[in-house]
Amino acid sequence: MEDYHKPDQQTLQALKDTANRLRISSIKATTAAGSGHPTSCCSAAEIMSVLFFHTMRYKVQDPRNASNDRFVLSKGHAAPILYSVWAEAGFLQEGELLNLRKIDSVLEGHPVPRQAFTDVATGSLGQGLGAACGMAYTGKFFDRASYRVYCLLGDGEISEGSVWEAMAFAGFYKLDNLVAILDVNRLGQSDPAPLQHHVEVYQKRCEAFGWHAIIVDGHSVEELCKAFGQAKHQPTAIIAKTFKGKGISGVEDKESWHGKPLPKNMAEQVIQEIDDKIQNKKKLSPALPEEDAPIINIRNIKMPSPPTYKVGEKWATRKAYGVALAKLGHANDRVIALDGDTKNSTFSELFKKEHPSRYVECYIAEQNMVSIAVGCATRDRTVAFASTFATFFTRAFDQIRMAAISDSNINLCGSHCGVSIGEDGPSQMGLEDLCMFRAVPNATVFYPSDAVATEKAVEIAANTKGICFIRTSRPENPVIYNNNEDFHIGQAKVVLKSKDDQVTVIGAGVTLHEALAAAEQLRKEKIFIRVIDPFTIKPLDKKTILENARATKGRIITVEDHYHEGGIGEAVCAAVVGEPGITVNRLAVSHVPRSGKSAELLKMFGIDKDAIVQAVKVAVSKSRNAE
């Protein structure tokens, strides 16, 4: 209650009037669109009115100002009321609201960062709070600024485990600049939410996670003003008891109205009823922020020095990742690292050792770790690198998918890929990760094969827009590139070639080294192969692959420590489809593996040097028989 001053009656009435105008705008927009969620908007009208026109401090005409308070609409289906707020504030034209959901309007069905006032895309429920935690962590520990972060959640999405991962994170780090507002309107999409209006249960749960939790009447602007005015040394959860469809007679608190716009005649009548409650047309203006967020620059980050590896030295690319990241941290103080309690395996611990204040431990909560990274990276405040075992990113795929919709610039490193990790067995083996990240729009997928390539991948990723994935391996393999080797996205390396080559073999990581060993063995039998390291699997260097395939009679063999589906083999097939005279033989992990030594498993799944030798001989003999 330290900073709370009760607003005068005139202000309270103005906030009530604003809430009702937001209701009207949301109903008009959804009825015009013929789709949308007016009832979900109406339950949040007073919350949005008080937040945007009493509590939050921001510049209306500069929504992405670094010092502005942040707002995340986790219940993204209530987008029309967010758009109505920005029209009420004067950033959007009122008439634009009637273009809601139209193909030529920026006002999409759920919030997206094409809108200047939206930092992260929401709509896949349960993800907004994680991103808000990332923003709040950045504000408190990196920017050390006074901006606050507000996140509005629906009661239905609170069933998502990712919400509680975020609650635990915020509680642990005492993010006292974060406020979550739970819009407890009782009703979900097809049924009531599990706790309905048992707001005291929500309160106990939030308190158990280390939050200061306040129950309010979510339709009382005075109670909301008072709750938002309470500052504690912990995150705050405002549990607002509301009614879905509040203000819509015959619909308020009734089931079967989720996601349904009001028919035109009904909308007109309801709008008139709500309009009759408005006492004053005067609009409120938000307070301005304290401009104390530092000016920063994250462009063109360069390693302070070249790599210092020796050709032939054995290094695991996972360790080279840690070395590179720690080094990059000296180039720019906005490079941050996140991990999910695997830092001594991914080697992000090397970054923590050198830059402890910029390392974020997210513990074993990979979904939340990705959301935290997304939040930290908003408004270009940080360059975030998050690492864990490659296979554990699969549980965060929805967060990664939404990060792409958010136009987020995050860098993810997945270590321990493939069967080559050995004895730990299939639960720890990343065998779907290339498939997953190749499917993400605008993603760049790096698969470095030695320590030098890994260091270059880290540097390039820091300067690349979109989602970057770096796939690293557990086994130690020899350094094959000189420290001055130049690497580029979409540019493969031909690591072995002669004029007598008969087959082109494409491998990456451990399988590139198996291919080089196979080449050595085949050379003794006067069979020569060309070996290609793709460096990036997406985009793939189609030109180099085709040129070399044509020079080796159209024969390509791909070999990868990954399942057949969606990996290097399929990427190469997609690149050469329709090209005459090209054949591709794919060697990959064919079924669920098991524990064993790395070499045993590579052999068992036919992706070791012996399998490559055999595949090359078959390809060459087929050709000879054809002749």
Short mmCIF file of N, CA and C in Angstrom, two decimals, residues 180-317:
data_model
loop_
_atom_site.label_atom_id
_atom_site.label_comp_id
_atom_site.label_asym_id
_atom_site.label_seq_id
_atom_site.Cartn_x
_atom_site.Cartn_y
_atom_site.Cartn_z
N ALA A 180 1.10 -10.26 -12.47
CA ALA A 180 0.22 -11.13 -13.26
C ALA A 180 -1.21 -10.87 -12.82
N ILE A 181 -2.09 -10.70 -13.79
CA ILE A 181 -3.50 -10.50 -13.48
C ILE A 181 -4.26 -11.72 -13.98
N LEU A 182 -4.92 -12.41 -13.08
CA LEU A 182 -5.69 -13.60 -13.46
C LEU A 182 -7.14 -13.19 -13.64
N ASP A 183 -7.61 -13.27 -14.87
CA ASP A 183 -9.00 -12.91 -15.19
C ASP A 183 -9.85 -14.16 -14.95
N VAL A 184 -10.32 -14.29 -13.71
CA VAL A 184 -11.06 -15.51 -13.32
C VAL A 184 -12.54 -15.31 -13.67
N ASN A 185 -12.86 -15.53 -14.95
CA ASN A 185 -14.24 -15.30 -15.39
C ASN A 185 -15.08 -16.59 -15.38
N ARG A 186 -14.52 -17.64 -14.79
CA ARG A 186 -15.23 -18.90 -14.50
C ARG A 186 -15.39 -19.84 -15.68
N LEU A 187 -15.57 -19.30 -16.88
CA LEU A 187 -15.94 -20.17 -18.01
C LEU A 187 -14.80 -20.35 -19.00
N GLY A 188 -14.59 -21.61 -19.42
CA GLY A 188 -13.60 -21.90 -20.45
C GLY A 188 -14.25 -21.89 -21.82
N GLN A 189 -13.69 -22.66 -22.75
CA GLN A 189 -14.24 -22.69 -24.10
C GLN A 189 -15.48 -23.57 -24.19
N SER A 190 -15.37 -24.77 -23.64
CA SER A 190 -16.48 -25.72 -23.80
C SER A 190 -17.12 -26.09 -22.47
N ASP A 191 -16.50 -25.68 -21.38
CA ASP A 191 -16.95 -26.04 -20.04
C ASP A 191 -16.47 -24.96 -19.07
N PRO A 192 -17.00 -24.97 -17.86
CA PRO A 192 -16.41 -24.08 -16.85
C PRO A 192 -14.96 -24.48 -16.58
N ALA A 193 -14.13 -23.49 -16.19
CA ALA A 193 -12.74 -23.79 -15.80
C ALA A 193 -12.78 -24.63 -14.53
N PRO A 194 -11.75 -25.45 -14.27
CA PRO A 194 -11.83 -26.42 -13.17
C PRO A 194 -12.11 -25.82 -11.80
N LEU A 195 -11.56 -24.63 -11.50
CA LEU A 195 -11.77 -24.04 -10.17
C LEU A 195 -12.95 -23.07 -10.14
N GLN A 196 -13.54 -22.81 -11.32
CA GLN A 196 -14.62 -21.84 -11.42
C GLN A 196 -14.28 -20.56 -10.64
N HIS A 197 -15.11 -20.18 -9.66
CA HIS A 197 -14.84 -18.93 -8.95
C HIS A 197 -14.20 -19.14 -7.57
N HIS A 198 -13.51 -20.26 -7.39
CA HIS A 198 -12.82 -20.50 -6.11
C HIS A 198 -11.50 -19.72 -6.09
N VAL A 199 -11.65 -18.41 -6.00
CA VAL A 199 -10.48 -17.53 -6.12
C VAL A 199 -9.46 -17.74 -5.00
N GLU A 200 -9.95 -18.19 -3.84
CA GLU A 200 -9.02 -18.41 -2.72
C GLU A 200 -8.04 -19.55 -3.01
N VAL A 201 -8.44 -20.51 -3.86
CA VAL A 201 -7.53 -21.60 -4.22
C VAL A 201 -6.42 -21.05 -5.13
N TYR A 202 -6.79 -20.21 -6.08
CA TYR A 202 -5.78 -19.55 -6.92
C TYR A 202 -4.81 -18.77 -6.03
N GLN A 203 -5.35 -18.06 -5.03
CA GLN A 203 -4.51 -17.25 -4.15
C GLN A 203 -3.48 -18.11 -3.42
N LYS A 204 -3.93 -19.24 -2.87
CA LYS A 204 -3.02 -20.13 -2.13
C LYS A 204 -1.94 -20.69 -3.06
N ARG A 205 -2.35 -21.05 -4.26
CA ARG A 205 -1.37 -21.60 -5.21
C ARG A 205 -0.31 -20.56 -5.57
N CYS A 206 -0.74 -19.35 -5.83
CA CYS A 206 0.21 -18.28 -6.18
C CYS A 206 1.15 -18.00 -5.01
N GLU A 207 0.59 -17.96 -3.81
CA GLU A 207 1.42 -17.71 -2.62
C GLU A 207 2.44 -18.83 -2.43
N ALA A 208 2.03 -20.06 -2.71
CA ALA A 208 2.96 -21.20 -2.56
C ALA A 208 4.14 -21.09 -3.51
N PHE A 209 3.95 -20.36 -4.63
CA PHE A 209 5.02 -20.17 -5.60
C PHE A 209 5.82 -18.89 -5.34
N GLY A 210 5.57 -18.26 -4.19
CA GLY A 210 6.39 -17.10 -3.81
C GLY A 210 5.86 -15.76 -4.30
N TRP A 211 4.56 -15.70 -4.60
CA TRP A 211 3.96 -14.46 -5.08
C TRP A 211 3.12 -13.81 -3.98
N HIS A 212 3.04 -12.48 -4.04
CA HIS A 212 2.07 -11.74 -3.23
C HIS A 212 0.75 -11.78 -4.00
N ALA A 213 -0.27 -12.40 -3.43
CA ALA A 213 -1.52 -12.62 -4.18
C ALA A 213 -2.68 -11.87 -3.53
N ILE A 214 -3.39 -11.11 -4.35
CA ILE A 214 -4.49 -10.26 -3.87
C ILE A 214 -5.77 -10.65 -4.63
N ILE A 215 -6.83 -10.91 -3.89
CA ILE A 215 -8.13 -11.19 -4.53
C ILE A 215 -8.89 -9.86 -4.64
N VAL A 216 -9.42 -9.61 -5.85
CA VAL A 216 -10.22 -8.38 -6.05
C VAL A 216 -11.49 -8.70 -6.84
N ASP A 217 -12.44 -7.79 -6.72
CA ASP A 217 -13.58 -7.80 -7.64
C ASP A 217 -13.06 -7.19 -8.94
N GLY A 218 -12.94 -8.01 -9.97
CA GLY A 218 -12.35 -7.57 -11.23
C GLY A 218 -13.18 -6.57 -12.00
N HIS A 219 -14.35 -6.26 -11.50
CA HIS A 219 -15.18 -5.22 -12.15
C HIS A 219 -15.26 -3.96 -11.30
N SER A 220 -14.48 -3.91 -10.22
CA SER A 220 -14.42 -2.70 -9.39
C SER A 220 -13.14 -1.95 -9.73
N VAL A 221 -13.27 -0.80 -10.38
CA VAL A 221 -12.07 -0.05 -10.75
C VAL A 221 -11.34 0.43 -9.49
N GLU A 222 -12.07 0.70 -8.42
CA GLU A 222 -11.42 1.16 -7.20
C GLU A 222 -10.56 0.05 -6.58
N GLU A 223 -11.10 -1.17 -6.51
CA GLU A 223 -10.32 -2.29 -5.97
C GLU A 223 -9.09 -2.58 -6.83
N LEU A 224 -9.26 -2.45 -8.13
CA LEU A 224 -8.13 -2.69 -9.04
C LEU A 224 -7.05 -1.63 -8.86
N CYS A 225 -7.45 -0.36 -8.77
CA CYS A 225 -6.47 0.72 -8.55
C CYS A 225 -5.67 0.45 -7.29
N LYS A 226 -6.38 0.04 -6.24
CA LYS A 226 -5.75 -0.21 -4.95
C LYS A 226 -4.77 -1.39 -5.05
N ALA A 227 -5.19 -2.47 -5.74
CA ALA A 227 -4.34 -3.66 -5.88
C ALA A 227 -3.09 -3.36 -6.69
N PHE A 228 -3.25 -2.62 -7.77
CA PHE A 228 -2.08 -2.27 -8.61
C PHE A 228 -1.13 -1.32 -7.87
N GLY A 229 -1.64 -0.64 -6.86
CA GLY A 229 -0.81 0.30 -6.11
C GLY A 229 0.03 -0.35 -5.02
N GLN A 230 -0.16 -1.64 -4.80
CA GLN A 230 0.60 -2.33 -3.76
C GLN A 230 1.94 -2.80 -4.29
N ALA A 231 3.02 -2.36 -3.69
CA ALA A 231 4.36 -2.78 -4.13
C ALA A 231 4.97 -3.66 -3.05
N LYS A 232 5.45 -4.82 -3.42
CA LYS A 232 6.08 -5.77 -2.49
C LYS A 232 7.42 -6.20 -3.07
N HIS A 233 8.23 -6.86 -2.25
CA HIS A 233 9.54 -7.34 -2.73
C HIS A 233 9.40 -8.76 -3.29
N GLN A 234 8.38 -8.95 -4.09
CA GLN A 234 8.12 -10.24 -4.74
C GLN A 234 7.13 -9.97 -5.88
N PRO A 235 6.97 -10.90 -6.81
CA PRO A 235 5.99 -10.65 -7.87
C PRO A 235 4.58 -10.61 -7.30
N THR A 236 3.71 -9.91 -7.97
CA THR A 236 2.32 -9.74 -7.51
C THR A 236 1.36 -10.45 -8.46
N ALA A 237 0.43 -11.19 -7.87
CA ALA A 237 -0.66 -11.80 -8.65
C ALA A 237 -1.97 -11.18 -8.20
N ILE A 238 -2.65 -10.57 -9.13
CA ILE A 238 -3.97 -10.00 -8.84
C ILE A 238 -5.02 -10.97 -9.36
N ILE A 239 -5.75 -11.56 -8.42
CA ILE A 239 -6.73 -12.59 -8.79
C ILE A 239 -8.08 -11.89 -8.87
N ALA A 240 -8.50 -11.62 -10.09
CA ALA A 240 -9.69 -10.81 -10.34
C ALA A 240 -10.90 -11.71 -10.61
N LYS A 241 -11.85 -11.68 -9.70
CA LYS A 241 -13.10 -12.43 -9.93
C LYS A 241 -13.95 -11.61 -10.89
N THR A 242 -14.20 -12.20 -12.06
CA THR A 242 -14.93 -11.49 -13.12
C THR A 242 -16.04 -12.39 -13.67
N PHE A 243 -16.81 -11.81 -14.56
CA PHE A 243 -17.86 -12.58 -15.24
C PHE A 243 -17.67 -12.48 -16.74
N LYS A 244 -17.66 -13.63 -17.36
CA LYS A 244 -17.49 -13.67 -18.81
C LYS A 244 -18.71 -13.01 -19.46
N GLY A 245 -18.43 -12.13 -20.41
CA GLY A 245 -19.54 -11.43 -21.07
C GLY A 245 -20.14 -10.34 -20.21
N LYS A 246 -19.41 -9.83 -19.21
CA LYS A 246 -19.93 -8.81 -18.29
C LYS A 246 -20.48 -7.61 -19.08
N GLY A 247 -21.71 -7.25 -18.76
CA GLY A 247 -22.34 -6.11 -19.41
C GLY A 247 -23.22 -6.48 -20.59
N ILE A 248 -23.15 -7.74 -21.02
CA ILE A 248 -23.99 -8.19 -22.15
C ILE A 248 -25.19 -8.93 -21.58
N SER A 249 -26.34 -8.29 -21.56
CA SER A 249 -27.51 -8.90 -20.94
C SER A 249 -27.90 -10.18 -21.69
N GLY A 250 -28.21 -11.20 -20.90
CA GLY A 250 -28.60 -12.51 -21.47
C GLY A 250 -27.40 -13.39 -21.80
N VAL A 251 -26.20 -12.85 -21.76
CA VAL A 251 -24.99 -13.60 -22.12
C VAL A 251 -24.02 -13.69 -20.93
N GLU A 252 -24.04 -12.63 -20.10
CA GLU A 252 -23.11 -12.58 -18.96
C GLU A 252 -23.19 -13.85 -18.12
N ASP A 253 -22.00 -14.48 -17.90
CA ASP A 253 -21.86 -15.68 -17.06
C ASP A 253 -22.62 -16.90 -17.60
N LYS A 254 -22.92 -16.87 -18.89
CA LYS A 254 -23.63 -18.02 -19.50
C LYS A 254 -22.65 -18.85 -20.34
N GLU A 255 -22.85 -20.16 -20.29
CA GLU A 255 -22.01 -21.06 -21.11
C GLU A 255 -22.40 -20.96 -22.59
N SER A 256 -21.53 -21.52 -23.44
CA SER A 256 -21.76 -21.64 -24.89
C SER A 256 -21.67 -20.33 -25.65
N TRP A 257 -21.01 -19.31 -25.05
CA TRP A 257 -20.83 -18.05 -25.78
C TRP A 257 -19.36 -17.77 -26.10
N HIS A 258 -18.49 -18.72 -25.78
CA HIS A 258 -17.06 -18.50 -26.03
C HIS A 258 -16.78 -18.43 -27.53
N GLY A 259 -16.04 -17.40 -27.94
CA GLY A 259 -15.63 -17.30 -29.35
C GLY A 259 -16.78 -17.04 -30.30
N LYS A 260 -17.87 -16.46 -29.78
CA LYS A 260 -19.03 -16.17 -30.65
C LYS A 260 -19.32 -14.68 -30.63
N PRO A 261 -19.27 -14.03 -31.80
CA PRO A 261 -19.64 -12.61 -31.84
C PRO A 261 -21.14 -12.45 -31.67
N LEU A 262 -21.57 -11.28 -31.25
CA LEU A 262 -23.01 -11.05 -31.12
C LEU A 262 -23.61 -10.78 -32.51
N PRO A 263 -24.78 -11.36 -32.79
CA PRO A 263 -25.47 -11.02 -34.05
C PRO A 263 -25.73 -9.51 -34.08
N LYS A 264 -25.83 -8.95 -35.28
CA LYS A 264 -25.88 -7.49 -35.46
C LYS A 264 -27.00 -6.82 -34.64
N ASN A 265 -28.20 -7.35 -34.71
CA ASN A 265 -29.33 -6.73 -33.98
C ASN A 265 -29.10 -6.74 -32.48
N MET A 266 -28.60 -7.90 -32.00
CA MET A 266 -28.33 -8.05 -30.58
C MET A 266 -27.21 -7.09 -30.15
N ALA A 267 -26.19 -7.00 -31.00
CA ALA A 267 -25.05 -6.13 -30.70
C ALA A 267 -25.50 -4.68 -30.55
N GLU A 268 -26.36 -4.24 -31.45
CA GLU A 268 -26.84 -2.84 -31.41
C GLU A 268 -27.57 -2.55 -30.11
N GLN A 269 -28.40 -3.51 -29.69
CA GLN A 269 -29.17 -3.33 -28.45
C GLN A 269 -28.24 -3.30 -27.23
N VAL A 270 -27.28 -4.23 -27.21
CA VAL A 270 -26.33 -4.32 -26.08
C VAL A 270 -25.46 -3.06 -26.02
N ILE A 271 -25.00 -2.62 -27.17
CA ILE A 271 -24.16 -1.41 -27.23
C ILE A 271 -24.92 -0.21 -26.67
N GLN A 272 -26.20 -0.12 -26.99
CA GLN A 272 -27.02 0.98 -26.48
C GLN A 272 -27.14 0.92 -24.95
N GLU A 273 -27.35 -0.32 -24.45
CA GLU A 273 -27.47 -0.52 -23.00
C GLU A 273 -26.18 -0.10 -22.28
N ILE A 274 -25.04 -0.51 -22.85
CA ILE A 274 -23.76 -0.18 -22.21
C ILE A 274 -23.48 1.32 -22.34
N ASP A 275 -23.79 1.87 -23.49
CA ASP A 275 -23.56 3.29 -23.74
C ASP A 275 -24.35 4.17 -22.76
N ASP A 276 -25.54 3.69 -22.38
CA ASP A 276 -26.37 4.44 -21.44
C ASP A 276 -25.71 4.58 -20.07
N LYS A 277 -24.76 3.68 -19.77
CA LYS A 277 -24.09 3.72 -18.47
C LYS A 277 -22.93 4.74 -18.46
N ILE A 278 -22.50 5.16 -19.64
CA ILE A 278 -21.35 6.07 -19.73
C ILE A 278 -21.78 7.49 -19.38
N GLN A 279 -21.08 8.08 -18.40
CA GLN A 279 -21.46 9.41 -17.92
C GLN A 279 -20.67 10.53 -18.58
N ASN A 280 -19.47 10.20 -19.05
CA ASN A 280 -18.62 11.26 -19.60
C ASN A 280 -17.81 10.71 -20.77
N LYS A 281 -17.77 11.47 -21.86
CA LYS A 281 -17.04 11.01 -23.05
C LYS A 281 -15.55 11.36 -23.00
N LYS A 282 -15.15 12.09 -21.94
CA LYS A 282 -13.76 12.55 -21.85
C LYS A 282 -12.80 11.36 -21.73
N LYS A 283 -11.71 11.44 -22.48
CA LYS A 283 -10.76 10.33 -22.48
C LYS A 283 -9.59 10.62 -21.54
N LEU A 284 -9.11 9.57 -20.90
CA LEU A 284 -7.97 9.68 -19.99
C LEU A 284 -6.66 9.51 -20.76
N SER A 285 -5.61 10.11 -20.24
CA SER A 285 -4.28 9.94 -20.85
C SER A 285 -3.37 9.22 -19.88
N PRO A 286 -2.57 8.27 -20.37
CA PRO A 286 -1.66 7.55 -19.47
C PRO A 286 -0.50 8.44 -19.00
N ALA A 287 0.09 8.04 -17.88
CA ALA A 287 1.27 8.75 -17.37
C ALA A 287 2.49 8.37 -18.21
N LEU A 288 3.45 9.27 -18.25
CA LEU A 288 4.67 9.01 -19.03
C LEU A 288 5.68 8.22 -18.20
N PRO A 289 6.53 7.44 -18.86
CA PRO A 289 7.51 6.64 -18.12
C PRO A 289 8.70 7.47 -17.66
N GLU A 290 9.41 6.91 -16.69
CA GLU A 290 10.70 7.48 -16.31
C GLU A 290 11.70 6.94 -17.32
N GLU A 291 12.37 7.80 -18.05
CA GLU A 291 13.22 7.32 -19.15
C GLU A 291 14.61 6.94 -18.63
N ASP A 292 14.68 5.73 -18.06
CA ASP A 292 15.94 5.31 -17.46
C ASP A 292 16.45 3.97 -18.01
N ALA A 293 15.84 3.47 -19.10
CA ALA A 293 16.38 2.26 -19.73
C ALA A 293 17.61 2.68 -20.55
N PRO A 294 18.74 1.99 -20.37
CA PRO A 294 19.96 2.41 -21.07
C PRO A 294 19.86 2.25 -22.58
N ILE A 295 20.57 3.10 -23.29
CA ILE A 295 20.68 2.96 -24.75
C ILE A 295 21.74 1.89 -25.01
N ILE A 296 21.39 0.90 -25.81
CA ILE A 296 22.32 -0.21 -26.04
C ILE A 296 22.44 -0.49 -27.54
N ASN A 297 23.46 -1.26 -27.89
CA ASN A 297 23.67 -1.64 -29.28
C ASN A 297 24.06 -3.12 -29.35
N ILE A 298 23.24 -3.90 -30.06
CA ILE A 298 23.54 -5.33 -30.18
C ILE A 298 23.83 -5.71 -31.64
N ARG A 299 24.14 -4.72 -32.45
CA ARG A 299 24.40 -5.00 -33.86
C ARG A 299 25.88 -5.31 -34.08
N ASN A 300 26.12 -6.17 -35.07
CA ASN A 300 27.48 -6.44 -35.54
C ASN A 300 28.44 -6.83 -34.41
N ILE A 301 28.04 -7.87 -33.66
CA ILE A 301 28.87 -8.35 -32.55
C ILE A 301 29.95 -9.28 -33.12
N LYS A 302 31.18 -8.95 -32.88
CA LYS A 302 32.30 -9.73 -33.42
C LYS A 302 33.12 -10.35 -32.28
N MET A 303 33.61 -11.56 -32.50
CA MET A 303 34.50 -12.19 -31.53
C MET A 303 35.71 -11.29 -31.30
N PRO A 304 36.17 -11.17 -30.06
CA PRO A 304 37.33 -10.29 -29.80
C PRO A 304 38.64 -10.79 -30.43
N SER A 305 38.67 -12.09 -30.75
CA SER A 305 39.88 -12.66 -31.38
C SER A 305 39.49 -13.91 -32.16
N PRO A 306 40.35 -14.35 -33.12
CA PRO A 306 40.02 -15.55 -33.90
C PRO A 306 40.09 -16.81 -33.00
N PRO A 307 39.57 -17.94 -33.50
CA PRO A 307 39.71 -19.19 -32.75
C PRO A 307 41.19 -19.53 -32.54
N THR A 308 41.49 -20.36 -31.55
CA THR A 308 42.89 -20.71 -31.25
C THR A 308 43.06 -22.24 -31.17
N TYR A 309 42.42 -22.93 -32.09
CA TYR A 309 42.49 -24.39 -32.09
C TYR A 309 43.62 -24.87 -33.00
N LYS A 310 44.08 -26.11 -32.76
CA LYS A 310 45.10 -26.71 -33.61
C LYS A 310 44.47 -27.84 -34.40
N VAL A 311 44.72 -27.89 -35.70
CA VAL A 311 44.19 -28.97 -36.54
C VAL A 311 44.68 -30.31 -35.96
N GLY A 312 43.72 -31.23 -35.83
CA GLY A 312 44.05 -32.56 -35.30
C GLY A 312 43.76 -32.72 -33.83
N GLU A 313 43.71 -31.59 -33.09
CA GLU A 313 43.34 -31.65 -31.67
C GLU A 313 41.91 -32.15 -31.55
N LYS A 314 41.63 -32.91 -30.50
CA LYS A 314 40.25 -33.44 -30.35
C LYS A 314 39.44 -32.56 -29.40
N TRP A 315 38.30 -32.13 -29.90
CA TRP A 315 37.38 -31.30 -29.13
C TRP A 315 35.95 -31.75 -29.38
N ALA A 316 35.15 -31.79 -28.33
CA ALA A 316 33.71 -31.99 -28.51
C ALA A 316 33.10 -30.64 -28.88
N THR A 317 32.21 -30.64 -29.86
CA THR A 317 31.62 -29.36 -30.27
C THR A 317 30.78 -28.75 -29.14
#
